[in-house]
């Protein structure tokens, strides 16, 4: 990047695109599905290019700025995200067991948890979901999330805490660091500890 981290010329923009497009695309596709993700990811970078003069590295990183643009575009497709979460919550999982037992176990657990997670995410407010998914899927810090959403870091922490509390209420003993239910005897289909 030239000029103190700013996107100045085509080479700067191309470098930013190559570095950040895959993660922006993945973040968007997780939120609205692959059918919209490529268009929204491309629009993220088209918007970034049009607004490149407004990027200020002192207000946040280029990564945060791009996630901010992507988040705003996803917000404009909020109904698509709500529909996708509702659909995911109703779908019965398809499980491929042809791999090793460990890989098959992981796919079974993921397939069984996906509908419950989708339903719980659908119950969050849009602001809570934005913060939670920027933290969990984009792996942004509280400060980066604050820069993305143009809120105070304390507000980002508070929204993340409320989102986690809401999901814990919906999901019980779900571990947000491991993205799985806790306890060695957890039944992944129910997310509850077995009691003998």
mmCIF file of C-alpha atoms in Angstrom, residues 97-190:
data_model
loop_
_atom_site.group_PDB
_atom_site.id
_atom_site.type_symbol
_atom_site.label_atom_id
_atom_site.label_comp_id
_atom_site.label_asym_id
_atom_site.label_seq_id
_atom_site.Cartn_x
_atom_site.Cartn_y
_atom_site.Cartn_z
ATOM 1 C CA UNK A 97 -19.558 -41.043 6.283
ATOM 2 C CA UNK A 98 -17.037 -42.229 3.674
ATOM 3 C CA UNK A 99 -13.972 -40.673 5.369
ATOM 4 C CA UNK A 100 -11.996 -41.623 8.455
ATOM 5 C CA UNK A 101 -13.948 -42.043 11.674
ATOM 6 C CA UNK A 102 -12.664 -38.743 13.153
ATOM 7 C CA UNK A 103 -13.640 -36.751 10.063
ATOM 8 C CA UNK A 104 -16.996 -38.516 9.904
ATOM 9 C CA UNK A 105 -17.601 -37.762 13.602
ATOM 10 C CA UNK A 106 -16.870 -34.073 12.998
ATOM 11 C CA UNK A 107 -19.258 -33.950 10.017
ATOM 12 C CA UNK A 108 -22.019 -35.671 11.994
ATOM 13 C CA UNK A 109 -21.650 -33.217 14.881
ATOM 14 C CA UNK A 110 -21.545 -30.218 12.523
ATOM 15 C CA UNK A 111 -24.558 -31.423 10.550
ATOM 16 C CA UNK A 112 -26.587 -31.988 13.694
ATOM 17 C CA UNK A 113 -25.643 -28.624 15.208
ATOM 18 C CA UNK A 114 -26.156 -26.491 12.089
ATOM 19 C CA UNK A 115 -29.969 -26.286 12.240
ATOM 20 C CA UNK A 116 -29.940 -25.392 15.952
ATOM 21 C CA UNK A 117 -27.259 -22.750 15.436
ATOM 22 C CA UNK A 118 -29.092 -21.270 12.464
ATOM 23 C CA UNK A 119 -32.339 -21.058 14.432
ATOM 24 C CA UNK A 120 -30.586 -19.418 17.393
ATOM 25 C CA UNK A 121 -28.737 -16.935 15.148
ATOM 26 C CA UNK A 122 -32.045 -16.034 13.536
ATOM 27 C CA UNK A 123 -33.382 -14.938 16.930
ATOM 28 C CA UNK A 124 -30.575 -12.414 17.530
ATOM 29 C CA UNK A 125 -31.019 -8.759 16.691
ATOM 30 C CA UNK A 126 -29.220 -7.673 13.537
ATOM 31 C CA UNK A 127 -26.702 -5.656 15.604
ATOM 32 C CA UNK A 128 -25.955 -8.641 17.850
ATOM 33 C CA UNK A 129 -25.583 -10.978 14.888
ATOM 34 C CA UNK A 130 -23.242 -8.547 13.103
ATOM 35 C CA UNK A 131 -20.923 -8.365 16.121
ATOM 36 C CA UNK A 132 -21.031 -12.098 16.830
ATOM 37 C CA UNK A 133 -20.325 -13.148 13.234
ATOM 38 C CA UNK A 134 -17.570 -10.563 12.746
ATOM 39 C CA UNK A 135 -15.959 -11.996 15.886
ATOM 40 C CA UNK A 136 -16.572 -15.701 15.183
ATOM 41 C CA UNK A 137 -16.328 -15.946 11.387
ATOM 42 C CA UNK A 138 -14.092 -13.014 10.449
ATOM 43 C CA UNK A 139 -12.024 -13.375 13.656
ATOM 44 C CA UNK A 140 -11.978 -9.620 14.254
ATOM 45 C CA UNK A 141 -11.003 -8.127 17.608
ATOM 46 C CA UNK A 142 -13.361 -5.905 19.608
ATOM 47 C CA UNK A 143 -11.473 -2.867 18.328
ATOM 48 C CA UNK A 144 -11.726 -4.044 14.706
ATOM 49 C CA UNK A 145 -15.432 -4.771 15.115
ATOM 50 C CA UNK A 146 -15.894 -1.290 16.556
ATOM 51 C CA UNK A 147 -14.126 0.183 13.521
ATOM 52 C CA UNK A 148 -16.217 -1.938 11.110
ATOM 53 C CA UNK A 149 -19.534 -0.932 12.662
ATOM 54 C CA UNK A 150 -18.448 2.597 13.632
ATOM 55 C CA UNK A 151 -19.313 2.034 17.285
ATOM 56 C CA UNK A 152 -17.307 2.290 20.501
ATOM 57 C CA UNK A 153 -15.214 -0.772 21.483
ATOM 58 C CA UNK A 154 -17.254 -1.002 24.695
ATOM 59 C CA UNK A 155 -20.448 -1.175 22.634
ATOM 60 C CA UNK A 156 -18.930 -3.979 20.545
ATOM 61 C CA UNK A 157 -18.040 -5.890 23.736
ATOM 62 C CA UNK A 158 -21.502 -5.317 25.167
ATOM 63 C CA UNK A 159 -23.295 -6.477 22.005
ATOM 64 C CA UNK A 160 -21.066 -9.551 21.787
ATOM 65 C CA UNK A 161 -21.784 -10.374 25.417
ATOM 66 C CA UNK A 162 -25.554 -9.994 24.896
ATOM 67 C CA UNK A 163 -25.406 -12.119 21.733
ATOM 68 C CA UNK A 164 -23.546 -14.874 23.559
ATOM 69 C CA UNK A 165 -25.992 -14.704 26.483
ATOM 70 C CA UNK A 166 -28.932 -14.989 24.095
ATOM 71 C CA UNK A 167 -27.370 -17.959 22.319
ATOM 72 C CA UNK A 168 -26.558 -19.655 25.630
ATOM 73 C CA UNK A 169 -30.198 -19.259 26.591
ATOM 74 C CA UNK A 170 -31.177 -20.918 23.290
ATOM 75 C CA UNK A 171 -28.418 -23.526 23.128
ATOM 76 C CA UNK A 172 -27.592 -24.423 26.712
ATOM 77 C CA UNK A 173 -23.975 -25.503 27.268
ATOM 78 C CA UNK A 174 -22.639 -24.372 23.898
ATOM 79 C CA UNK A 175 -18.921 -23.446 23.966
ATOM 80 C CA UNK A 176 -18.369 -20.346 21.839
ATOM 81 C CA UNK A 177 -14.601 -20.773 21.790
ATOM 82 C CA UNK A 178 -14.815 -24.305 20.373
ATOM 83 C CA UNK A 179 -18.165 -23.803 18.584
ATOM 84 C CA UNK A 180 -19.481 -27.031 20.058
ATOM 85 C CA UNK A 181 -21.445 -28.220 23.060
ATOM 86 C CA UNK A 182 -19.443 -28.791 26.224
ATOM 87 C CA UNK A 183 -18.836 -31.881 28.260
ATOM 88 C CA UNK A 184 -17.471 -35.271 27.284
ATOM 89 C CA UNK A 185 -20.900 -36.917 27.407
ATOM 90 C CA UNK A 186 -22.791 -34.308 25.429
ATOM 91 C CA UNK A 187 -25.412 -35.561 23.014
ATOM 92 C CA UNK A 188 -24.773 -33.425 19.887
ATOM 93 C CA UNK A 189 -28.329 -33.938 18.677
ATOM 94 C CA UNK A 190 -29.729 -32.329 21.770
#
